Short mmCIF file of C-alpha atoms and ligand atoms in Angstrom, two decimals:
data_model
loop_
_atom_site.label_atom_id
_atom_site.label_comp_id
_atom_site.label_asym_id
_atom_site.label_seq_id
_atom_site.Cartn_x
_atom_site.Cartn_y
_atom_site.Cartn_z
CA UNK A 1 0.00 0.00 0.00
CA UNK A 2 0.70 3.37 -0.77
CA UNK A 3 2.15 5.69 1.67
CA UNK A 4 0.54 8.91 1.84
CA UNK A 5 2.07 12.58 2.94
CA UNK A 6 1.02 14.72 5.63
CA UNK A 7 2.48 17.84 7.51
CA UNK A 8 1.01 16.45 11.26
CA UNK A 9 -0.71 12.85 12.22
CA UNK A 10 -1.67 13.20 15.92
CA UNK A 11 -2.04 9.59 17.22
CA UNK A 12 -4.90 9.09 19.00
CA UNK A 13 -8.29 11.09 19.08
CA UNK A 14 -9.02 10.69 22.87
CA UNK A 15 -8.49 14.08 25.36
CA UNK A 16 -5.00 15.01 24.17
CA UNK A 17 -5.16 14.60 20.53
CA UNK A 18 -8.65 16.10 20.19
CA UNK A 19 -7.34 19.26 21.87
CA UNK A 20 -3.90 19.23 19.98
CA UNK A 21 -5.97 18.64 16.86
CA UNK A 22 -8.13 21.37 17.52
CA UNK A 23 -5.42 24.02 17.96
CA UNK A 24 -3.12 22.41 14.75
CA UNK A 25 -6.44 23.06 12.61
CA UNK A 26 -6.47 26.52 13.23
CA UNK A 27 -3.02 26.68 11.68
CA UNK A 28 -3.12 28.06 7.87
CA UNK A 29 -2.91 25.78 4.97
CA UNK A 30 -1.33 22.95 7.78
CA UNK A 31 -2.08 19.48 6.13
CA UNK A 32 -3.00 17.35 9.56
CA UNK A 33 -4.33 13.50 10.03
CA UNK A 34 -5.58 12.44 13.41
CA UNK A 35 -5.35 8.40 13.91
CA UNK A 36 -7.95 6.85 15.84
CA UNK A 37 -8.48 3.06 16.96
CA UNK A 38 -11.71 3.07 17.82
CA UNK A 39 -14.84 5.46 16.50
CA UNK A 40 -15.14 8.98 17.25
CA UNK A 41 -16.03 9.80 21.18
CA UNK A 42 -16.14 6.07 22.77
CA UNK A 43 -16.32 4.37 25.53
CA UNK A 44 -12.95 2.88 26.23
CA UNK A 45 -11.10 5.94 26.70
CA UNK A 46 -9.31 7.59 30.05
CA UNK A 47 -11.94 10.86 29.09
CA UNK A 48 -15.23 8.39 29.18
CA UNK A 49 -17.82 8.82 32.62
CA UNK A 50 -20.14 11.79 32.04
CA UNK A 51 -18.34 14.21 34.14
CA UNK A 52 -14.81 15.53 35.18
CA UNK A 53 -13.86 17.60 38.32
CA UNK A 54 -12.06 21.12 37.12
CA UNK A 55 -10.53 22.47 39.97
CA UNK A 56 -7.94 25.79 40.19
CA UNK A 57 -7.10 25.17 44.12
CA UNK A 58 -5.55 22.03 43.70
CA UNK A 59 -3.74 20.02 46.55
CA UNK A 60 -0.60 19.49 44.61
CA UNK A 61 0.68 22.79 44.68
CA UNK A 62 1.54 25.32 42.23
CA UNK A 63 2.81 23.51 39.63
CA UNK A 64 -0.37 22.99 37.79
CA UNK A 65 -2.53 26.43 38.12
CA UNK A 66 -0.81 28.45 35.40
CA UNK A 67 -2.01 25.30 33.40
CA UNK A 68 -5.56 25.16 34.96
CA UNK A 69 -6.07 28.97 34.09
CA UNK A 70 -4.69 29.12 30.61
CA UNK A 71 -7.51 25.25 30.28
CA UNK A 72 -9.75 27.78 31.49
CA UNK A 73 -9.44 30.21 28.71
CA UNK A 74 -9.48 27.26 26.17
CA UNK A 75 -12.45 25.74 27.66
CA UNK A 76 -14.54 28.91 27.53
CA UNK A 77 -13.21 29.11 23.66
CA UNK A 78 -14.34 25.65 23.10
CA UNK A 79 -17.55 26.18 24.00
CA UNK A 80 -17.99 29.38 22.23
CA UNK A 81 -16.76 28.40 19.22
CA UNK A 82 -18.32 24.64 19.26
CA UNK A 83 -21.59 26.15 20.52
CA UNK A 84 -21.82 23.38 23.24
CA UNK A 85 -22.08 23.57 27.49
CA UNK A 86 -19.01 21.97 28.29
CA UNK A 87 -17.49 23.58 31.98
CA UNK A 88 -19.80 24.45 34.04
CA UNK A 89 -19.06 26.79 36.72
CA UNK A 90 -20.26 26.07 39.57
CA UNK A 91 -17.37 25.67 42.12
CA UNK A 92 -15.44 22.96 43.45
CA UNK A 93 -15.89 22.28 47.64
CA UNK A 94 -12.88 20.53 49.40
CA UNK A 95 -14.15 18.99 52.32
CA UNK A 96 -11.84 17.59 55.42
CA UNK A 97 -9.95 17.87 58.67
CA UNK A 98 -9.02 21.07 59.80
CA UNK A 99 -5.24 20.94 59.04
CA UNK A 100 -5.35 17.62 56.88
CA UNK A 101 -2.16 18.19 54.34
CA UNK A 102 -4.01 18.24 51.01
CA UNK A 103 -6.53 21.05 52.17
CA UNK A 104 -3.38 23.15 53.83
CA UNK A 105 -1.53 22.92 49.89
CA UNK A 106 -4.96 23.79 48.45
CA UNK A 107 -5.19 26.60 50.66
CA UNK A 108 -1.56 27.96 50.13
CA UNK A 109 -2.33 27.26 46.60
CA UNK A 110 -5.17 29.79 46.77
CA UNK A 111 -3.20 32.30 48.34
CA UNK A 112 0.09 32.02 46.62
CA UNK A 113 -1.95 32.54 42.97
CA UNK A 114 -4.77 35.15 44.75
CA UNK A 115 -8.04 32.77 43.26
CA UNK A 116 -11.00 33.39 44.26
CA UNK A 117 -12.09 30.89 47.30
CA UNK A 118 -14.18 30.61 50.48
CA UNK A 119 -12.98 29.01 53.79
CA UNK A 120 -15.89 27.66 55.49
CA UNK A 121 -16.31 26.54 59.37
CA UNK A 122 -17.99 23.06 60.33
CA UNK A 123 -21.06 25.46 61.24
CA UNK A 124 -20.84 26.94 57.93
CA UNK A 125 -20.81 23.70 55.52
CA UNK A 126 -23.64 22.12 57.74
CA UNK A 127 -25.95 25.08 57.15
CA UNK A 128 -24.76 25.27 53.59
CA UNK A 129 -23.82 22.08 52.28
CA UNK A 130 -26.73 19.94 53.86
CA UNK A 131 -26.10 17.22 51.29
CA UNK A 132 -22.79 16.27 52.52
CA UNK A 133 -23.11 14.79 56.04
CA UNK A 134 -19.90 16.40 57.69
CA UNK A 135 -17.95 15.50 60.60
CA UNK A 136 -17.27 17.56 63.95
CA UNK A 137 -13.78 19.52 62.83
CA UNK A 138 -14.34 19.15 59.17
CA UNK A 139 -13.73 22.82 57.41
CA UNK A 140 -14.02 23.34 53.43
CA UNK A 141 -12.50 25.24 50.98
CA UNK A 142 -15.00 26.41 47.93
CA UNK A 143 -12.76 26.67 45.17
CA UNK A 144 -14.91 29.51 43.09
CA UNK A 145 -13.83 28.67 39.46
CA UNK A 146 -14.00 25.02 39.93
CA UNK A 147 -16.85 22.36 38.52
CA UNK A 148 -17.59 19.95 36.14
CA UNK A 149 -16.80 19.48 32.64
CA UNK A 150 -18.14 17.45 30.48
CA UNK A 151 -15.71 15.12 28.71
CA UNK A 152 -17.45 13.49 25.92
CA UNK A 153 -18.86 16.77 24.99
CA UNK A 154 -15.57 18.62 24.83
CA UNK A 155 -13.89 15.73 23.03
CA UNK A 156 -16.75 15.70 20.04
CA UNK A 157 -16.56 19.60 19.77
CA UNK A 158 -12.91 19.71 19.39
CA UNK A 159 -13.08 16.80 16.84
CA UNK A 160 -15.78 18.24 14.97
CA UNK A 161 -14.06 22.04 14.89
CA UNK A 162 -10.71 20.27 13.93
CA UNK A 163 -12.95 18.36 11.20
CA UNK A 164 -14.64 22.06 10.23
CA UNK A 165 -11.30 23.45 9.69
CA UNK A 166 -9.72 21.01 7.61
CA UNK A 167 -8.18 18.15 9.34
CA UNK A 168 -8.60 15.05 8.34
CA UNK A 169 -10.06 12.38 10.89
CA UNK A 170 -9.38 8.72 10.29
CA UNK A 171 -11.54 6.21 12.81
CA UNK A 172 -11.56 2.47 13.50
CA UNK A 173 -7.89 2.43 12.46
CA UNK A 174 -5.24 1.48 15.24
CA UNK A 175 -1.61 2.70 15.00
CA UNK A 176 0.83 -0.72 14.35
CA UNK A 177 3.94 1.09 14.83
CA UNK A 178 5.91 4.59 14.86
CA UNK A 179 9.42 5.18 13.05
CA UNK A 180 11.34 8.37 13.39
CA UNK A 181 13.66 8.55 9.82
CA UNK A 182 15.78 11.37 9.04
CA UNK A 183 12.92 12.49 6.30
CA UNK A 184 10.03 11.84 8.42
CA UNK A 185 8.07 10.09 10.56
CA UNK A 186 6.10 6.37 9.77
CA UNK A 187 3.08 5.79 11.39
CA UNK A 188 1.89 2.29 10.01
CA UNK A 189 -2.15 1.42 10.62
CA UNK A 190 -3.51 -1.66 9.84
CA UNK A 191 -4.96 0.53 7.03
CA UNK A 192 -2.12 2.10 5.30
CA UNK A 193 0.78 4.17 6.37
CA UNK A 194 1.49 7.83 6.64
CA UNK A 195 4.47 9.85 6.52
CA UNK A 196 4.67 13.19 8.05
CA UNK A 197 6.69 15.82 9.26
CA UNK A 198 6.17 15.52 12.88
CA UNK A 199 4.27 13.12 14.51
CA UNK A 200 2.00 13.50 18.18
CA UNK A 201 2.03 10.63 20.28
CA UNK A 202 -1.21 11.13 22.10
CA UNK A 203 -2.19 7.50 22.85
CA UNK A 204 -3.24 7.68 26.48
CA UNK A 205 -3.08 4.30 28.31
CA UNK A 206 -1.86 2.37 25.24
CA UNK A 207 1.01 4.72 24.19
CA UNK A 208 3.29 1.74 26.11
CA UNK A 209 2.65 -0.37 23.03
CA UNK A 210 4.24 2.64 20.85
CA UNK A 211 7.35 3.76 23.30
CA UNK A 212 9.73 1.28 24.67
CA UNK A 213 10.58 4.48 27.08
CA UNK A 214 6.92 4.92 27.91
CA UNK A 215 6.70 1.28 29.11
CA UNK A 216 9.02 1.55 31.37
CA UNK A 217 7.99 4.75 32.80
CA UNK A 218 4.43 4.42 32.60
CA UNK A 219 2.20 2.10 35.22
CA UNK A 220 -1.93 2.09 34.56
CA UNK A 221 -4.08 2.56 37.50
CA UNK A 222 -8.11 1.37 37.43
CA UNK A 223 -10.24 4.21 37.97
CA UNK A 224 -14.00 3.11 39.25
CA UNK A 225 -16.81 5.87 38.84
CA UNK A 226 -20.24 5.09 40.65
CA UNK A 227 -23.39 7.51 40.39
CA UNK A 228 -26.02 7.22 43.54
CA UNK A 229 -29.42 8.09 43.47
CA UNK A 230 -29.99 10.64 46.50
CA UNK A 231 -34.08 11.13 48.27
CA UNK A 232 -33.98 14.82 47.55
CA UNK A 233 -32.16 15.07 44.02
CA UNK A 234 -33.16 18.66 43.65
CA UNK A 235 -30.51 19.51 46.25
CA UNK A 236 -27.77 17.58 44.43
CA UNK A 237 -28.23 19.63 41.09
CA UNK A 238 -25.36 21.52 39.53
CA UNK A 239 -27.12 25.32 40.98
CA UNK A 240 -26.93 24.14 44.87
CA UNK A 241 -24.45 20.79 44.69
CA UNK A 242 -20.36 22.02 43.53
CA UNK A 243 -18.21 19.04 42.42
CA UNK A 244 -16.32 18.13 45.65
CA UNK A 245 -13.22 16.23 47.13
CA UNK A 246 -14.25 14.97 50.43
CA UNK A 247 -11.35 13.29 52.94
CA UNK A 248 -12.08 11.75 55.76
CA UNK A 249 -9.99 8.88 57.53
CA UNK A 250 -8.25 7.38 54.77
CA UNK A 251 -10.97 7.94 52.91
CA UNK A 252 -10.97 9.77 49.83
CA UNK A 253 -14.26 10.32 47.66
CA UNK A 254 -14.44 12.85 44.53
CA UNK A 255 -17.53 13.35 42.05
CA UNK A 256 -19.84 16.12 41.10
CA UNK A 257 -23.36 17.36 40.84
CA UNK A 258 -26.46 15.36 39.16
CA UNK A 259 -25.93 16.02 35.56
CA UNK A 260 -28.80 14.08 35.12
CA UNK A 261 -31.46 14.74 36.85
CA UNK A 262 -31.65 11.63 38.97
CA UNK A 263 -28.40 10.40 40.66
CA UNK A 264 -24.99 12.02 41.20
CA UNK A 265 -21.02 10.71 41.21
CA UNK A 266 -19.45 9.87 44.06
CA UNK A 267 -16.43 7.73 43.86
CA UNK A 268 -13.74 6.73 46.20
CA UNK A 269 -10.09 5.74 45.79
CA UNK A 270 -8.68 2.83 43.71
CA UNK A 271 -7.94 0.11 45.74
CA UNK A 272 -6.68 -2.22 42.28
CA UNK A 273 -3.34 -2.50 41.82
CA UNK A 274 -1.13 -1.44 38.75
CA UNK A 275 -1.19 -3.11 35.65
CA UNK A 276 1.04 -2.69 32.57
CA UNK A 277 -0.97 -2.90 29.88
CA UNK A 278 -4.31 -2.14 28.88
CA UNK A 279 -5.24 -5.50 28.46
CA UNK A 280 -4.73 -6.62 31.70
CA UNK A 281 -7.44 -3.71 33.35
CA UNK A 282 -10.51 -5.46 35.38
CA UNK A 283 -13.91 -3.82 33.40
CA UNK A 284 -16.22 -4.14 36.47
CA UNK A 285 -16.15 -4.03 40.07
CA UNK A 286 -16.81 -6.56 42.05
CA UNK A 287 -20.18 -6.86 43.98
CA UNK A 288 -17.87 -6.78 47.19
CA UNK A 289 -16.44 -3.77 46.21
CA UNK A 290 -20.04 -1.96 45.27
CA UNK A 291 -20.93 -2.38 48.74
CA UNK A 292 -18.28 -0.98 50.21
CA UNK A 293 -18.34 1.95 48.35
CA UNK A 294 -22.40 2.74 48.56
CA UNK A 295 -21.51 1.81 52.61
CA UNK A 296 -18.75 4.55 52.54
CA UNK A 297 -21.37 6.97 50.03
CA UNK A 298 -24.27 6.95 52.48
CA UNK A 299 -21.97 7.64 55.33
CA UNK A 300 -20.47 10.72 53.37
CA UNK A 301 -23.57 11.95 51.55
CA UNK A 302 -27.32 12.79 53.40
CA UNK A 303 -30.54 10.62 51.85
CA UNK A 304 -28.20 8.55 49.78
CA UNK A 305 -29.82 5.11 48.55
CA UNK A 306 -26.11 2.47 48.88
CA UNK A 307 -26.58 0.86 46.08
CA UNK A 308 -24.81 2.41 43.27
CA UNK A 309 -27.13 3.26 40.05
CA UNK A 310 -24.62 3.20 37.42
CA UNK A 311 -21.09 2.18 37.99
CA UNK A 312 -18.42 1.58 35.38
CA UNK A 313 -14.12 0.88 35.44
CA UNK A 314 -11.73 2.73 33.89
CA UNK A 315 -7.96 3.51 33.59
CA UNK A 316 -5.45 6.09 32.93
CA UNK A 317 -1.77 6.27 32.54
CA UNK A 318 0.95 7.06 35.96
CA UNK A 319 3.94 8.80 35.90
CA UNK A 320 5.56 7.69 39.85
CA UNK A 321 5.55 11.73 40.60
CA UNK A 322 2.30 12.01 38.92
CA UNK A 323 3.49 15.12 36.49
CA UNK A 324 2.64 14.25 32.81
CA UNK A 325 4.91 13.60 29.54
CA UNK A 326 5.82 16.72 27.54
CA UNK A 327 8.00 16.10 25.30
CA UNK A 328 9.53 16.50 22.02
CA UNK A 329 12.14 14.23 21.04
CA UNK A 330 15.94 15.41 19.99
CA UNK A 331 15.10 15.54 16.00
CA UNK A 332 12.24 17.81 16.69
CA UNK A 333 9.24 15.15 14.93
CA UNK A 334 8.17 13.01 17.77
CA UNK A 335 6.10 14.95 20.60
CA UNK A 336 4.76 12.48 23.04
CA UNK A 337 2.21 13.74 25.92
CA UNK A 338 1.38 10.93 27.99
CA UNK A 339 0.84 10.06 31.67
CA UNK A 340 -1.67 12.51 32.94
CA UNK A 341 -1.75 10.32 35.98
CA UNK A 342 -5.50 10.51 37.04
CA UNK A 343 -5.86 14.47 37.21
CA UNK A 344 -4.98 15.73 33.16
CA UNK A 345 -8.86 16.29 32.25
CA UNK A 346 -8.72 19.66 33.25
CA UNK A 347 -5.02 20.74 31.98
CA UNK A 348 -5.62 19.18 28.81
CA UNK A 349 -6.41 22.17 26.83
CA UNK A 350 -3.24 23.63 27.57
CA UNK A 351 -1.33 20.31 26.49
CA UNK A 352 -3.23 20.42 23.27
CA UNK A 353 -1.66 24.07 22.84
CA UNK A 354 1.93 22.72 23.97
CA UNK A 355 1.58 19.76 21.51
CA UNK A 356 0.87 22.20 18.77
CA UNK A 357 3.31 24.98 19.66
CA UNK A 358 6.10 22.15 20.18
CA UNK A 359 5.17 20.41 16.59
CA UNK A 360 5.28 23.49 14.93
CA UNK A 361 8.98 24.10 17.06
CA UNK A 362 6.94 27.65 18.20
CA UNK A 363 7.94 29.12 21.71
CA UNK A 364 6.09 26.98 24.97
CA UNK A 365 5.65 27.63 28.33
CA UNK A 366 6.53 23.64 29.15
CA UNK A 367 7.86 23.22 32.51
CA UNK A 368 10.96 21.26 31.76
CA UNK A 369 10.42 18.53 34.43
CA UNK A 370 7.61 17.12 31.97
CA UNK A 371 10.08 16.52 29.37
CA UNK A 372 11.10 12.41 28.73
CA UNK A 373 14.39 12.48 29.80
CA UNK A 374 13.88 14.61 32.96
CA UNK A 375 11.13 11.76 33.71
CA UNK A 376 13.84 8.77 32.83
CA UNK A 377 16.06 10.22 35.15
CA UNK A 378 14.13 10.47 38.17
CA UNK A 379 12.64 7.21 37.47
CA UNK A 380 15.60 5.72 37.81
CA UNK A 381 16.02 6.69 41.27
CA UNK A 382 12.05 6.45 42.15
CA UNK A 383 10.65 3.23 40.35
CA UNK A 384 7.89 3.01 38.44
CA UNK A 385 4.40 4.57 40.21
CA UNK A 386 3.18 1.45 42.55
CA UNK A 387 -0.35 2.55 42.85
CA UNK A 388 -3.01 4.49 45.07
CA UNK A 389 -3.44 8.07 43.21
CA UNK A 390 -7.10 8.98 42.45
C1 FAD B 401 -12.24 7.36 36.04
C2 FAD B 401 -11.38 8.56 35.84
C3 FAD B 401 -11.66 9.74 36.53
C4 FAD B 401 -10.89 10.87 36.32
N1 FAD B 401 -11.22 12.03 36.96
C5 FAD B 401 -10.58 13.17 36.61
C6 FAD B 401 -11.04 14.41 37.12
O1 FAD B 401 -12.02 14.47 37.87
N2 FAD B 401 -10.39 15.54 36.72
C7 FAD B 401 -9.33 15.51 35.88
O2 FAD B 401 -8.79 16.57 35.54
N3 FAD B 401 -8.87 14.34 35.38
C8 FAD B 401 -9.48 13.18 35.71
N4 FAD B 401 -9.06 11.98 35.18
C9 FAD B 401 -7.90 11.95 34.29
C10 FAD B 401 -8.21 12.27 32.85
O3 FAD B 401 -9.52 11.96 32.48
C11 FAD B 401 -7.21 11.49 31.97
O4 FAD B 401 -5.92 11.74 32.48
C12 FAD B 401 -7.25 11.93 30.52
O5 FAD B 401 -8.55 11.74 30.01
C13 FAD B 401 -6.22 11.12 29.69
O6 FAD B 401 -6.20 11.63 28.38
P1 FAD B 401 -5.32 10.95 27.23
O7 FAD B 401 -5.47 11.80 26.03
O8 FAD B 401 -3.95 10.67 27.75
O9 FAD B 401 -6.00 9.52 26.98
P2 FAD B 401 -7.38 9.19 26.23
O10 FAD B 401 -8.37 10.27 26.44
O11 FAD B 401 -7.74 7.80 26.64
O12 FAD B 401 -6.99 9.22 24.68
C14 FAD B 401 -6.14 8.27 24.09
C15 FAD B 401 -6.73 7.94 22.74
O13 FAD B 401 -5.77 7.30 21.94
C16 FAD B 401 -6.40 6.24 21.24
N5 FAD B 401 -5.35 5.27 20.87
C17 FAD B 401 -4.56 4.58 21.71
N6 FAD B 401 -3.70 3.80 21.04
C18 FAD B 401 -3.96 3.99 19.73
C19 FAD B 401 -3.42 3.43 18.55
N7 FAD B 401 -2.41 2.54 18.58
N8 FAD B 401 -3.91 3.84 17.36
C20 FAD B 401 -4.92 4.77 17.30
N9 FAD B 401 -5.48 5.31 18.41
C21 FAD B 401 -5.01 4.93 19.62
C22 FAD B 401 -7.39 5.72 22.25
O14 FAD B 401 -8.38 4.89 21.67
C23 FAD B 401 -7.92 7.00 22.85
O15 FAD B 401 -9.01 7.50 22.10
C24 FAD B 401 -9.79 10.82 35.42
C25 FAD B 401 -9.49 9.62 34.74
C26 FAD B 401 -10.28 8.51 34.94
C27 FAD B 401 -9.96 7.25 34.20
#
């Protein structure tokens, strides 16, 4: 078979390479191919559940909100330009110990970066915040430009603007293999192969099979989502119910408002271990496991019926420090995000503008620790991530 010449192919059409395509369309009389293995917006990717939390307070310091605000931007562009409700707005509550170590980063996040926040008392969530049901010394922190976005709805409007401005969108055709040459990059599909000028590696939880590297560095962890149908749903819609992280004990839950009417998503942290490829990933809990989590749900949450309503099992790509791939390889064609470790949802905008910027060698803001050999080196003294993020 013939193989056929292109400027970009972006590998994968999942959260990365939907945003990356997105911003390469926009580039004048660029010739780009985005590869897909399955069909456009499915089920099997780390973006698939309904919802994702978007948070600008987060726990893990400041490396991430310059990325966060810039998403922010790019989200509100998405939706004005796709003409779809993707973020919506309505704040993000941290719920947990007064001086528990997550909240404290959060709260020096918020006052490092000046972002507009709320420190509520115990007296103050109760009165508030009937829905959750929170303990004696619990304080929150409402994170004002945090919510939900929705995932499969940002995916399908970046695909379709990329489509609307000229990029071409191949589905149902998996990636075999990837070969830098000194005039190009091969990307052979079981339908054909490409050759291009640069090539985005934006593969998610299968980009091991592409990157000897990547297999080594990256580790996949299951991700469970449950939904849980509350007595009073009216108080657990998105006006009066902000996505939340609630930590209690060693108990960690995360989820957001009802998007549907009915039930809303509360889930707790992965107790699976890590697996290495994507074929090894359980696709359902286990009853066991169900209970445990509705037991853990109704003890969190007010009016909460245990048994979750919908439930599914997912995974995502680990880095061991949890900071995602960046990178653009030494002859300037291979640019390889990967490893957004659980938390990349709401940064990925940003990536999809660093993917761009660094395939078109254009100035980036990319924080150098993200880069592949910065993450090879302190892998070597870490190991590979072992498990427990959510
Ligand atoms: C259950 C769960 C909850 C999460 N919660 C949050 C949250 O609340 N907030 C947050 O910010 N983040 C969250 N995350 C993290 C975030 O959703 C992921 O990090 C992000 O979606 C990963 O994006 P990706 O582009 O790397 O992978 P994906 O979105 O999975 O995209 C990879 C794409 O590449 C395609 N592909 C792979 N191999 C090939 C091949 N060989 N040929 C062609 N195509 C290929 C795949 O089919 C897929 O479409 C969560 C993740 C999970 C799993």
């Amino acid at each position: 078979m013939e193989t056929q010449k292109t400027n970009v192919v972006v590998i994968g059409a999942g959260t990365v390479g939907s945003m990356a395509l997105w911003q390469l369309s926009k580039r004048d009389g660029l010739d780009v191919v985005g590869i897909e293995q399955y069909g456009r917006v499915h089920s099997h990717g780390s973006y698939a559940g309904e919802s994702r939390v978007f948070r600008t307070a987060v726990h893990e310091g400041g490396t991430y909100v310059r990325m966060i605000q810039r998403s922010r931007e790019l989200w509100r562009e998405l939706e004005a330009e796709s003409g779809r409700s993707i973020y919506a707005e309505v704040g993000c509550l941290s719920i947990a110990p007064e001086g528990f170590p997550d909240l404290e980063t959060a709260l020096g996040t918020v006052r490092d970066f000046d972002l507009p926040h709320r420190v509520l008392s115990t007296e103050e969530l109760r009165a508030e915040f009937p829905q959750h049901r929170v303990h004696d010394g619990d304080v929150g922190l409402l994170d004002a430009h945090g919510g939900g976005l929705r995932p499969e709805v940002a995916v399908m409007s970046a695909l379709d603007l990329a489509e609307a401005n000229g990029a071409k969108l191949l589905f149902n055709t998996p990636v075999i293999d990837v070969e830098e040459r000194p005039d190009g990059v091969v990307v052979r599909t079981t339908q054909g192969a490409w050759i291009a000028d640069t090539v985005i590696l934006a593969s998610g939880s299968w980009s091991s099979r592409l990157s000897p590297e990547l297999n080594e560095l990256l580790r996949l962890q299951v991700l469970g989502l449950t939904w849980f149908m509350p007595k009073q749903p009216e108080l657990f819609a998105p006006e009066r119910f902000p996505a939340f992280l609630r930590d209690a004990g060693s108990v960690h839950f995360f989820g957001a408002p009802s998007f549907d009417g009915y039930a809303f998503k509360a889930c707790t942290n992965p107790e699976w271990p890590v697996y290495r490829d994507v074929s090894e990933v359980p696709t359902t809990h286990t009853r066991e496991e169900l209970i445990r989590i509705g037991q853990r749900a109704a003890e969190l949450f007010e009016g909460v019926n245990p048994e979750p309503v919908r439930q599914s099992v997912h995974h995502c790509a680990y880095t061991p420090d949890r900071l995602p791939v960046v990178d653009r390889s030494a002859s300037g064609r291979l640019v390889t995000i990967a490893g957004l470790s659980g938390h990349g949802f709401k940064f990925s905008p940003q990536l999809g503008e660093w993917a761009a910027q660094l395939a078109m060698d254009e100035e980036s803001t990319v924080d150098p620790r993200f880069a592949l050999p910065a993450h090879l080196s302190r892998l070597a003294e870490t190991g590979p991530y072992t498990g427990g993020g959510h």
